[in-house]
Short mmCIF file of N, CA and C in Angstrom, two decimals:
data_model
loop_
_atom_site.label_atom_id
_atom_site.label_comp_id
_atom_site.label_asym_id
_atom_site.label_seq_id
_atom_site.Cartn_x
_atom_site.Cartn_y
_atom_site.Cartn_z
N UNK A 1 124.45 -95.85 39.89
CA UNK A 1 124.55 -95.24 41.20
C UNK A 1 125.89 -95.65 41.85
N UNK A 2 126.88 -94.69 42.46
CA UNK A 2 127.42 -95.03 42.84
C UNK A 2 127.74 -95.72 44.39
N UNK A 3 128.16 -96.57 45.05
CA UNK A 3 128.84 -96.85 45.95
C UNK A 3 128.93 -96.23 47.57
N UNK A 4 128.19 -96.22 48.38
CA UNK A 4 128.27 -95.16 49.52
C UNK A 4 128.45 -96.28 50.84
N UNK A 5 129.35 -96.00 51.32
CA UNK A 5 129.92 -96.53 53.17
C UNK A 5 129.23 -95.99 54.03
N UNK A 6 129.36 -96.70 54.80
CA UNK A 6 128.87 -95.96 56.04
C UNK A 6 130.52 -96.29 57.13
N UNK A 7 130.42 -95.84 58.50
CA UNK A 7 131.92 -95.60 58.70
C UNK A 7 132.34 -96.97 59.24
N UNK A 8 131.57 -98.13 59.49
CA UNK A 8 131.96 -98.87 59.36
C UNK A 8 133.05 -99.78 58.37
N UNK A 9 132.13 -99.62 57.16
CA UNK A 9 132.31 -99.88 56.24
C UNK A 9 133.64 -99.47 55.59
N UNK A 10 133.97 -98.01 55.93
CA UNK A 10 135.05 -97.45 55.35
C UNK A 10 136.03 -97.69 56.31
N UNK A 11 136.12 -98.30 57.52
CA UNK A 11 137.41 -98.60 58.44
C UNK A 11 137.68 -100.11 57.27
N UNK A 12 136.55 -100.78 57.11
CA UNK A 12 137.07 -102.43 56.52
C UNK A 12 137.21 -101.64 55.21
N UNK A 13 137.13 -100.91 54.42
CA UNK A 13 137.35 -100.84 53.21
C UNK A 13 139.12 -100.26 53.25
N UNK A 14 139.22 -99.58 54.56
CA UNK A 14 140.78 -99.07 54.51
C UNK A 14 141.52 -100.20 55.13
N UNK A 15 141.27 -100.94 55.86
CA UNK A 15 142.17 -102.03 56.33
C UNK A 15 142.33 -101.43 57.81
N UNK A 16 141.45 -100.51 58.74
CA UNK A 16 142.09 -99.78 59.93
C UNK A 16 140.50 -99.70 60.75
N UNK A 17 140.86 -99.67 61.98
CA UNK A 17 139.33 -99.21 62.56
C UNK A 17 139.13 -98.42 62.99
N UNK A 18 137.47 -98.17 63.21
CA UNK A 18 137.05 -96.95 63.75
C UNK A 18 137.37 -95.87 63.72
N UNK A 19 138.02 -96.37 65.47
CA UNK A 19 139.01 -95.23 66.22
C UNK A 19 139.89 -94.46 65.49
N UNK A 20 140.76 -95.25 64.56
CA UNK A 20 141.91 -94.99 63.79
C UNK A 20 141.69 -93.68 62.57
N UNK A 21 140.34 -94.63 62.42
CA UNK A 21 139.55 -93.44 60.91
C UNK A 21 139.47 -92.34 61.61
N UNK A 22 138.11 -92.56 62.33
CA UNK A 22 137.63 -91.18 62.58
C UNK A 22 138.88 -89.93 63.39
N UNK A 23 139.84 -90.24 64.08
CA UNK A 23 141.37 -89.38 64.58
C UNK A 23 141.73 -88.95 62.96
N UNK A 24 141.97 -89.93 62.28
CA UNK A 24 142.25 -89.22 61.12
C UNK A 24 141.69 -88.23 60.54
N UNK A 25 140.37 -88.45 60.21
CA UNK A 25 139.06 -87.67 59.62
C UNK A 25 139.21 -86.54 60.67
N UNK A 26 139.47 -86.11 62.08
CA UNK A 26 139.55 -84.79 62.80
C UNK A 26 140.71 -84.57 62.58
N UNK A 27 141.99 -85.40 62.72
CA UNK A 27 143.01 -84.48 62.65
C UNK A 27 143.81 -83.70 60.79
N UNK A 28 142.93 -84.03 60.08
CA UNK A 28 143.05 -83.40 58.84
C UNK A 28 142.09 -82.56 58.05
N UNK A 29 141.03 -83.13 59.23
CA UNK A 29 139.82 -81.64 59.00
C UNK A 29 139.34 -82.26 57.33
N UNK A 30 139.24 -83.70 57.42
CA UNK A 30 138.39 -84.26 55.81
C UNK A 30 136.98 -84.84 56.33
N UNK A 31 135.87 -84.39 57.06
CA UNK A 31 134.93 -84.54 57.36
C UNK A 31 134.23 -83.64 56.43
N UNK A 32 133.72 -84.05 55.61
CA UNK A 32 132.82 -83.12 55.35
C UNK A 32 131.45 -83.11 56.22
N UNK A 33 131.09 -81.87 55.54
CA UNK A 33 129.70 -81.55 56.92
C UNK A 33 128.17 -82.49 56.63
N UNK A 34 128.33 -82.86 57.34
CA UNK A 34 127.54 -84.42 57.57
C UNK A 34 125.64 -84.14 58.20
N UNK A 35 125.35 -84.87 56.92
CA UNK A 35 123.66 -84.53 56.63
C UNK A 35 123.01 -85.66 57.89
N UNK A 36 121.64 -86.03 57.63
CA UNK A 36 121.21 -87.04 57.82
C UNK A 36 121.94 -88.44 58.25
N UNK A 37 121.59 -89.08 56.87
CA UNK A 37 122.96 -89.87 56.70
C UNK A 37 124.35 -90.03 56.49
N UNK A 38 125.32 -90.94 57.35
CA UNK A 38 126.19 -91.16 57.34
C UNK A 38 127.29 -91.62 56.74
N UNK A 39 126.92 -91.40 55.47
CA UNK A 39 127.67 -92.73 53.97
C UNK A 39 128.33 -91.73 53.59
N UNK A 40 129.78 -92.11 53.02
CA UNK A 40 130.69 -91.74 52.07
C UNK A 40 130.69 -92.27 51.04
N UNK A 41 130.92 -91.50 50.42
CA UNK A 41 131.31 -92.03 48.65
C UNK A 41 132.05 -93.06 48.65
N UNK A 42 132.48 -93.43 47.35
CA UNK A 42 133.35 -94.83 46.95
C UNK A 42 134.71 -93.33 46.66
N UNK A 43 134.61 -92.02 46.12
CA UNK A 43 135.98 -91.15 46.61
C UNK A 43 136.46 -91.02 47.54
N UNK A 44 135.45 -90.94 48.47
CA UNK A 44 136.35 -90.54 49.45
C UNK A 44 137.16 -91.78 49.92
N UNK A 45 136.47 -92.86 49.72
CA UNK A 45 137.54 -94.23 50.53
C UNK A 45 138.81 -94.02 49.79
N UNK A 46 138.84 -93.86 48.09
CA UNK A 46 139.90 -93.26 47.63
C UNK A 46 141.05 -92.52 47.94
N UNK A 47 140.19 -91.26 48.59
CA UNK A 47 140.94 -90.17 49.39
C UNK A 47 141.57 -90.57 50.73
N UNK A 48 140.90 -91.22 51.44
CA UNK A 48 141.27 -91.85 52.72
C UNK A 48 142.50 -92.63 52.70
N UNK A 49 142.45 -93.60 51.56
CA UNK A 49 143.63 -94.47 50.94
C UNK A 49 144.59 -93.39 50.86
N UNK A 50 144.57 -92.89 50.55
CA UNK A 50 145.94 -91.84 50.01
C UNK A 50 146.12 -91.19 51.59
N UNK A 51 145.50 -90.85 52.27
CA UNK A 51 146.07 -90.09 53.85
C UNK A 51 146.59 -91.30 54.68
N UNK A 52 145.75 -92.73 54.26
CA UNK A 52 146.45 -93.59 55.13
C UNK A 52 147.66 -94.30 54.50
N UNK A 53 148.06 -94.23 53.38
CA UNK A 53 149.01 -94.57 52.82
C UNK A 53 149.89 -93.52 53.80
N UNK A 54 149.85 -92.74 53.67
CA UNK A 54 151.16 -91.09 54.15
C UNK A 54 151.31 -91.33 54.98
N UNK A 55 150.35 -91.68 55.93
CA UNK A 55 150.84 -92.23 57.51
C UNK A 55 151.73 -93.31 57.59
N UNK A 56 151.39 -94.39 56.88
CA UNK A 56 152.37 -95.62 56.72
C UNK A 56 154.25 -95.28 56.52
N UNK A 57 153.85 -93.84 55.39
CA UNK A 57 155.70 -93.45 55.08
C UNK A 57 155.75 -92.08 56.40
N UNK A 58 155.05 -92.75 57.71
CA UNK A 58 155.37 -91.19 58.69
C UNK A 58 155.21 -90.07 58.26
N UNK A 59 154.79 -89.55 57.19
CA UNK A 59 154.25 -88.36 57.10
C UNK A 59 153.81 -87.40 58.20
N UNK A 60 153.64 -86.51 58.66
CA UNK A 60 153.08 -86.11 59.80
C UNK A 60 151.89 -85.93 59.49
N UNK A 61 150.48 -85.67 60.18
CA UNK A 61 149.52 -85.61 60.26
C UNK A 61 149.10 -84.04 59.57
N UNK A 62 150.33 -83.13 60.34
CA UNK A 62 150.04 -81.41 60.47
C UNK A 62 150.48 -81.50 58.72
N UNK A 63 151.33 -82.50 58.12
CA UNK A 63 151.46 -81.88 56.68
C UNK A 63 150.18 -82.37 55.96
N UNK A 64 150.08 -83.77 56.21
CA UNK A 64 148.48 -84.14 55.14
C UNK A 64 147.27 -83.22 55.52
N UNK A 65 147.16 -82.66 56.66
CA UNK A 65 146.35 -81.41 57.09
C UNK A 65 146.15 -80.31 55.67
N UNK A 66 147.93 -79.65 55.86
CA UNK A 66 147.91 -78.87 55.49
C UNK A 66 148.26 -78.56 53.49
N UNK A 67 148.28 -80.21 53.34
CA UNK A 67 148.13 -80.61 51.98
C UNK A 67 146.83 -80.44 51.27
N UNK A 68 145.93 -81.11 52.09
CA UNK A 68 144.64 -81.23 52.05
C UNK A 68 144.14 -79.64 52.04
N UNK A 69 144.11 -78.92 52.84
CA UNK A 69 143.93 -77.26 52.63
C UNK A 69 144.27 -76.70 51.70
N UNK A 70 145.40 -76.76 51.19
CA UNK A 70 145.72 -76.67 49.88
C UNK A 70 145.15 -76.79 48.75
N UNK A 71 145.35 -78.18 48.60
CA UNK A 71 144.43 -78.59 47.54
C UNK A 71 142.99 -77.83 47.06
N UNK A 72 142.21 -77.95 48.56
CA UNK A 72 140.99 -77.59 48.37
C UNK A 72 140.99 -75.98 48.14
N UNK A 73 141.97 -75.28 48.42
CA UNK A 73 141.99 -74.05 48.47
C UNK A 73 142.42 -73.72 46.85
N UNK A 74 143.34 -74.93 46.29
CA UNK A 74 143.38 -74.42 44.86
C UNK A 74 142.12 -74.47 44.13
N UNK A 75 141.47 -75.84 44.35
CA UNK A 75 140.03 -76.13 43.74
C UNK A 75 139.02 -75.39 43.86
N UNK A 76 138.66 -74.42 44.80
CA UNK A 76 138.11 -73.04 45.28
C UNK A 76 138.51 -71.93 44.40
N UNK A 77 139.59 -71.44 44.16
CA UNK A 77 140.10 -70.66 42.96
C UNK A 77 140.26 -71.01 42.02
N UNK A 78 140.00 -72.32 41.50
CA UNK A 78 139.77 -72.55 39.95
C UNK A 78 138.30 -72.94 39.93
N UNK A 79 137.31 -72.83 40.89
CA UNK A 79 136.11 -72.74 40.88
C UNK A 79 135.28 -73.76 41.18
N UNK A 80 136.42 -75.07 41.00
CA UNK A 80 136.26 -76.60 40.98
C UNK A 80 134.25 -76.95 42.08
N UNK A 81 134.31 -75.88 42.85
CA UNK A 81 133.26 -75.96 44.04
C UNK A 81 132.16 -75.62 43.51
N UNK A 82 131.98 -74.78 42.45
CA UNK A 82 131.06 -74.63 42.28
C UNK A 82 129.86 -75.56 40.88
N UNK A 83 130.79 -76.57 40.73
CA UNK A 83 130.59 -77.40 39.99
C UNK A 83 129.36 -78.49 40.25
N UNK A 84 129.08 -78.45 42.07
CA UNK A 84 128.34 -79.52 42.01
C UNK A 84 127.95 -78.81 43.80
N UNK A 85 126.49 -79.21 44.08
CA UNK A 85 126.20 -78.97 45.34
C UNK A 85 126.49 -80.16 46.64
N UNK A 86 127.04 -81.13 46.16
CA UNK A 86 127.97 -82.13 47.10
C UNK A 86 128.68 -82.04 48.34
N UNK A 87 128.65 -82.11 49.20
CA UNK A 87 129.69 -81.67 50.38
C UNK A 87 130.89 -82.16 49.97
N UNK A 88 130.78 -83.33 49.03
CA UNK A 88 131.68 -84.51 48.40
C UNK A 88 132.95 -83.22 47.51
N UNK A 89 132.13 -82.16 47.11
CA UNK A 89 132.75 -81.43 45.50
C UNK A 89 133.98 -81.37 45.86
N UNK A 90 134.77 -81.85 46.53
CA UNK A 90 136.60 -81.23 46.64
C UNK A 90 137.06 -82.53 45.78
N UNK A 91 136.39 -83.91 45.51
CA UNK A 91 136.70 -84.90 45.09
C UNK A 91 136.75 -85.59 44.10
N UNK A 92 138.11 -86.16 43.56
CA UNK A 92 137.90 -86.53 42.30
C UNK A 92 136.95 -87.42 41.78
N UNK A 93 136.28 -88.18 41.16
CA UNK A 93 135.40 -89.36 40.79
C UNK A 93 136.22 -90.23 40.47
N UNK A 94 136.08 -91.50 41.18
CA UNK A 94 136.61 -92.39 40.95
C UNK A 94 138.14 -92.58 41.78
N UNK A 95 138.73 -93.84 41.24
CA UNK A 95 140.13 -93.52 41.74
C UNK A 95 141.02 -92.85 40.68
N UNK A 96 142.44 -92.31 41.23
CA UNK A 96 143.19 -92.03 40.16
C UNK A 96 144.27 -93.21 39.73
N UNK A 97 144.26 -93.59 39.11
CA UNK A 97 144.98 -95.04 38.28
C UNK A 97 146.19 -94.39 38.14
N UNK A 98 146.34 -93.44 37.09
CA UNK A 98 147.80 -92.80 36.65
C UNK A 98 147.87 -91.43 37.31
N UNK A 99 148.71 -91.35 38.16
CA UNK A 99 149.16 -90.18 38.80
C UNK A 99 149.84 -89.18 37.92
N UNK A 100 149.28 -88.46 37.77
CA UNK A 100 150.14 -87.13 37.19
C UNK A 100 150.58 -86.11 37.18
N UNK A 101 151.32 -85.51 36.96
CA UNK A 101 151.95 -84.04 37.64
C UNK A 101 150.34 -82.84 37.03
N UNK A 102 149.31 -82.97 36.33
CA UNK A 102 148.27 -82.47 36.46
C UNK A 102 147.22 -83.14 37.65
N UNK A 103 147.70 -83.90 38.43
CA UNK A 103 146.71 -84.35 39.48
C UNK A 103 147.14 -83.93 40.97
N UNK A 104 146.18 -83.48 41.85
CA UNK A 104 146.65 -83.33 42.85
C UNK A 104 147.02 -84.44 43.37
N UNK A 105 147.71 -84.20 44.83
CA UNK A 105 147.68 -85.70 45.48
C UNK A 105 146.94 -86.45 46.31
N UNK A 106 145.82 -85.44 47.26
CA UNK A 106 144.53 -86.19 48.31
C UNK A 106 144.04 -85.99 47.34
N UNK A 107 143.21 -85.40 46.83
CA UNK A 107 141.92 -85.05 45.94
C UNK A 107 141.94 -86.27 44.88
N UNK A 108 143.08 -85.85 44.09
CA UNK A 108 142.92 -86.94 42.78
C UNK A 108 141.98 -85.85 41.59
N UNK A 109 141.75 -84.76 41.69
CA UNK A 109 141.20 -84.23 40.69
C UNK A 109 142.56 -83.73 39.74
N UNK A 110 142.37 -83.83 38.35
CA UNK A 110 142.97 -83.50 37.10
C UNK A 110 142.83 -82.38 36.88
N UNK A 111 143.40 -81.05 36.89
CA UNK A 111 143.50 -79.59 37.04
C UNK A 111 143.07 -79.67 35.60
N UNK A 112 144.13 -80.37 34.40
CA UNK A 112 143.93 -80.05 33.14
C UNK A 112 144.90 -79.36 32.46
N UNK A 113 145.69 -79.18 33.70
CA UNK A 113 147.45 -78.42 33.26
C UNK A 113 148.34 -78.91 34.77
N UNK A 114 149.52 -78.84 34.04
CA UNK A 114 150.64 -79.42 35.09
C UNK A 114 150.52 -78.19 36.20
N UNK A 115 150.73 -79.18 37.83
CA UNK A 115 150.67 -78.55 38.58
C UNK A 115 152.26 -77.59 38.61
N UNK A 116 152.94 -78.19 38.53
CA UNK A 116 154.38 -77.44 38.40
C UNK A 116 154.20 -75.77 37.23
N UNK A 117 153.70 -76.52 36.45
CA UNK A 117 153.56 -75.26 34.82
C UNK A 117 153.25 -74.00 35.28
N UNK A 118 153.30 -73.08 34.08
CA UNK A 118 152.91 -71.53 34.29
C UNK A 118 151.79 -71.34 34.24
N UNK A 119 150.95 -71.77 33.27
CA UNK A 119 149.68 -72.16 32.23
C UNK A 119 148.77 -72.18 33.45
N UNK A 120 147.86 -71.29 33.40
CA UNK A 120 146.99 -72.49 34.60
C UNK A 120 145.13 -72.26 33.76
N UNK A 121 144.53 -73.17 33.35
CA UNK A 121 143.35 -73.48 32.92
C UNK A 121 142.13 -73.38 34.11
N UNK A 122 141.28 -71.90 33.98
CA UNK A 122 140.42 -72.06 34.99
C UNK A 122 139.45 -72.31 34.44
N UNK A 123 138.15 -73.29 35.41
CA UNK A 123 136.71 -73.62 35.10
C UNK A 123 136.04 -72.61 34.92
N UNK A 124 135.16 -72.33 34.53
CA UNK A 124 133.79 -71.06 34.51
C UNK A 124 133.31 -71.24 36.12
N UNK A 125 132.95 -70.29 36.49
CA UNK A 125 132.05 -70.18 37.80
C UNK A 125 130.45 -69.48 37.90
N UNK A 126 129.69 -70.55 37.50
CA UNK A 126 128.51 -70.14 37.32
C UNK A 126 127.64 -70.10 38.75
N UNK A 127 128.10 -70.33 39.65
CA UNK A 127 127.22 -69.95 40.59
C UNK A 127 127.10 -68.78 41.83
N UNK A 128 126.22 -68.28 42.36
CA UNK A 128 125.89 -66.68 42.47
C UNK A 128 127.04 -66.98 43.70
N UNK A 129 127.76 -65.66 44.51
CA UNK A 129 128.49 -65.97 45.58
C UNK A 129 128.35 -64.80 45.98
N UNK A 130 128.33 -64.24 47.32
CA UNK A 130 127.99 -63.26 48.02
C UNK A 130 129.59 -62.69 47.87
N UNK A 131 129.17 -61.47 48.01
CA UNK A 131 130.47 -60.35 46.96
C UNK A 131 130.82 -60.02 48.41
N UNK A 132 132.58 -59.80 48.00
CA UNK A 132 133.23 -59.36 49.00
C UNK A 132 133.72 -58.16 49.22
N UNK A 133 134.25 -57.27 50.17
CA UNK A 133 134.54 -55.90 50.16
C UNK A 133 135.66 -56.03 49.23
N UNK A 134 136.79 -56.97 49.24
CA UNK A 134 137.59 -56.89 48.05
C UNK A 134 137.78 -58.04 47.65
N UNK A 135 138.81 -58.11 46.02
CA UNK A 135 138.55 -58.66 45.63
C UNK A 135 139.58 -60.17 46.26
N UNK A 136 139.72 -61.04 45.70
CA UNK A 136 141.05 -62.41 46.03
C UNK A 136 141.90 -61.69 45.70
N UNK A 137 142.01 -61.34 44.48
CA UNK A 137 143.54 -60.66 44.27
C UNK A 137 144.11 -59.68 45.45
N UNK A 138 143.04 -58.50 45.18
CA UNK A 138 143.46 -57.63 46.48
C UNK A 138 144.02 -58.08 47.93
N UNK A 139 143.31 -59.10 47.90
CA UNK A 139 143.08 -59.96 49.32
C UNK A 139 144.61 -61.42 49.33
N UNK A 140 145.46 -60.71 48.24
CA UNK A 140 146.58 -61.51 48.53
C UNK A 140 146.12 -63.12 47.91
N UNK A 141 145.01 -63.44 47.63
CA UNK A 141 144.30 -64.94 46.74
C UNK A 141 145.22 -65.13 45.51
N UNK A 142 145.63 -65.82 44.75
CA UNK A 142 146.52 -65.90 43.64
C UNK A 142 146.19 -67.13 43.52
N UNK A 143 145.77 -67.77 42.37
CA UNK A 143 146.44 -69.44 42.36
C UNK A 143 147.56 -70.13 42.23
N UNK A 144 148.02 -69.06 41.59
CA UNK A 144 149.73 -69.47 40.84
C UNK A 144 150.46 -69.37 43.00
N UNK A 145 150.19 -68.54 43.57
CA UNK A 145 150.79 -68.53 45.21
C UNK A 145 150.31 -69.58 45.48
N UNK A 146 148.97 -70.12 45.91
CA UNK A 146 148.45 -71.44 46.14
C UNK A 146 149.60 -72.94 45.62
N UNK A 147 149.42 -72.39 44.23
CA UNK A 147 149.89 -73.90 43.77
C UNK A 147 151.64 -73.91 43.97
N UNK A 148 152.51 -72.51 44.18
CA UNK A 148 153.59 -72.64 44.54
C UNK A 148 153.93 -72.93 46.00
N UNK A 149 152.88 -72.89 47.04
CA UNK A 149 152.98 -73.32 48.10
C UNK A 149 152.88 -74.86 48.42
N UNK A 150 151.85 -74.84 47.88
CA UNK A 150 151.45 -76.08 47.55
C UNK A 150 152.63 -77.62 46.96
N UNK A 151 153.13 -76.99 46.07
CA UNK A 151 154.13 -77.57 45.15
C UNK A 151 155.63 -78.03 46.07
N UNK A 152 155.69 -76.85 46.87
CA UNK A 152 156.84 -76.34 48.32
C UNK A 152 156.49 -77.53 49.10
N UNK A 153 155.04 -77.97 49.71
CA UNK A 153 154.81 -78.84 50.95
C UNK A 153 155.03 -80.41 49.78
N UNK A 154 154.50 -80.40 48.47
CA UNK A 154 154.21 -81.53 47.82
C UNK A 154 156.16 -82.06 47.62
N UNK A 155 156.73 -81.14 47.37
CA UNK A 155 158.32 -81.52 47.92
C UNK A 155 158.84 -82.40 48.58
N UNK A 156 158.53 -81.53 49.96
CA UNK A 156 159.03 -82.23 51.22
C UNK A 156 157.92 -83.51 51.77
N UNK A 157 157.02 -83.88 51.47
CA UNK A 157 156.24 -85.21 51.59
C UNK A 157 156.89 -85.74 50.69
N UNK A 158 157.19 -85.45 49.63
CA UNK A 158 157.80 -86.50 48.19
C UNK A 158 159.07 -87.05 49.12
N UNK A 159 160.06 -86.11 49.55
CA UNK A 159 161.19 -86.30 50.04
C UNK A 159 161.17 -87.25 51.37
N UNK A 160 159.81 -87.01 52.19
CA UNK A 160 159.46 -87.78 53.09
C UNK A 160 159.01 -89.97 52.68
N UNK A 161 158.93 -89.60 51.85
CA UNK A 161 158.12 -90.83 51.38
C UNK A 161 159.43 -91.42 50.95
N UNK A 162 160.01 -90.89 49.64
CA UNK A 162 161.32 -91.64 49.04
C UNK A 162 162.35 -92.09 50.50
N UNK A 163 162.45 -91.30 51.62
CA UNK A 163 163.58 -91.55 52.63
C UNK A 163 162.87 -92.70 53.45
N UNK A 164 161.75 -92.90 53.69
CA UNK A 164 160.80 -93.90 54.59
C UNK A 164 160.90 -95.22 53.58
N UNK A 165 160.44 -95.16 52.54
CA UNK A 165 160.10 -96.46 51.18
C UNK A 165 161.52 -97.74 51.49
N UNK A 166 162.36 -97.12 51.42
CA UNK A 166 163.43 -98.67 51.83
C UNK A 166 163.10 -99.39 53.61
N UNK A 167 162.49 -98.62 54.20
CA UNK A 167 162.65 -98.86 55.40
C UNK A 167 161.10 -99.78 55.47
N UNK A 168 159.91 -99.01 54.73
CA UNK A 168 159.00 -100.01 54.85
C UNK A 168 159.47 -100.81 53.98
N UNK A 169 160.01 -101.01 52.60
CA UNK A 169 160.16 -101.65 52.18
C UNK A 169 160.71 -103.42 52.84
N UNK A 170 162.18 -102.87 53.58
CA UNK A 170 162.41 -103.88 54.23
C UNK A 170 161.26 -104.46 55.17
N UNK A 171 160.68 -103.83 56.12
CA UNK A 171 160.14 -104.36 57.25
C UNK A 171 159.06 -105.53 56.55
N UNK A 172 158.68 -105.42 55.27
CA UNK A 172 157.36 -105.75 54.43
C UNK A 172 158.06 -107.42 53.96
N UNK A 173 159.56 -106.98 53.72
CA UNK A 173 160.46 -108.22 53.56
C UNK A 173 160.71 -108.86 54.40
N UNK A 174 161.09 -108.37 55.38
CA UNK A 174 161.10 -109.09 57.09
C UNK A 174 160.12 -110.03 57.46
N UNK A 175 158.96 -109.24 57.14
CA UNK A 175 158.14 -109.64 57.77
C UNK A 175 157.33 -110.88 56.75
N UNK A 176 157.55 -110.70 55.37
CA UNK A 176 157.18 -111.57 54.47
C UNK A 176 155.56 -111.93 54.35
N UNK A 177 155.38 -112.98 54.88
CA UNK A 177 153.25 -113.17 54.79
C UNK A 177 153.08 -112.67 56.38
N UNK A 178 153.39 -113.16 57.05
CA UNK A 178 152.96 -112.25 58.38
C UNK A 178 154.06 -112.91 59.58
N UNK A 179 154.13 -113.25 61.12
CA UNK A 179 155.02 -113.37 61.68
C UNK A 179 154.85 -114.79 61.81
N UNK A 180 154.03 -115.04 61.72
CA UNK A 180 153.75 -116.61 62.35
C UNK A 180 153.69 -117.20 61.04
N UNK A 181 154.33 -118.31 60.71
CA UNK A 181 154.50 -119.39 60.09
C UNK A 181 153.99 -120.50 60.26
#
């Protein structure tokens, strides 16, 4: 069985409180829709790690938003959702150890082909879905558009992070074990 927080739990599991989480959790729209109980997975603290990391290199909020949409919007067209009845299903299992150009970057799920590539490997979609007047395609849906948009924002956060990294870097040196000696 795996691992489940409650939101306590997941402020001390991120190193941040409350307040801090839950602003996050609204302003990136990663709430999933919330049953009974209140527990998160041992992914999502995963996932959380990775939005609060982005904040640390200033990231803006409106891009991990709109990273996060992404993502889930590719995992939706490769079917990834219909894999499991979870509110959890946008999420990889586990953490991701080795980052790879087949992995997204909130999610942590392994597509199974490079996100950059032509190639793109879709899941089967076995579950029933109420039919639309047209189809995704018609409707402008593409994955290959998804993941080139996608790829466009995953850029400029890359570019965001490499220009911030010397600056936390130093302050981390500055600051050494903490201020007080």
């Amino acid at each position: 069985m795996t691992e489940t927080y409650t939101l306590n739990e997941l402020a001390v599991a991120l190193g941040k409180s409350v307040p801090y989480l839950r602003q996050l959790q609204l302003q990136i729209k990663a709430e999933p829709p919330r049953k009974k109980q209140d527990r998160w997975p041992e992914s999502y603290v995963h996932f959380m790690r990775r939005a609060v990391a982005l904040r640390m290199f200033q990231v803006p909020l409106d891009d991990i938003a709109e990273l996060f949409q992404k993502e889930r919007k590719i995992l939706e067209l490769l079917h990834f959702d219909a894999m499991t009845e979870s509110p959890f299903w946008f999420l990889a299992v586990g953490d991701v150890v080795v980052r790879t150009d087949r992995h997204l970057l909130l999610t942590g799920h392994d597509l199974g082909f490079s996100v950059s590539a032509g190639a793109i490997q879709c899941n089967l979609d076995f579950r029933e879905r109420n039919p639309e007047l047209f189809g995704g395609r018609e409707m402008g849906e593409d994955v290959r558009r998804v993941l080139d948009l996608y790829l466009k924002l995953l850029r400029k956060v890359d570019e965001r992070v490499r220009n911030e990294r010397p600056v936390l870097l130093d302050a981390l040196e500055w600051v050494g074990d903490g201020l007080m000696r």
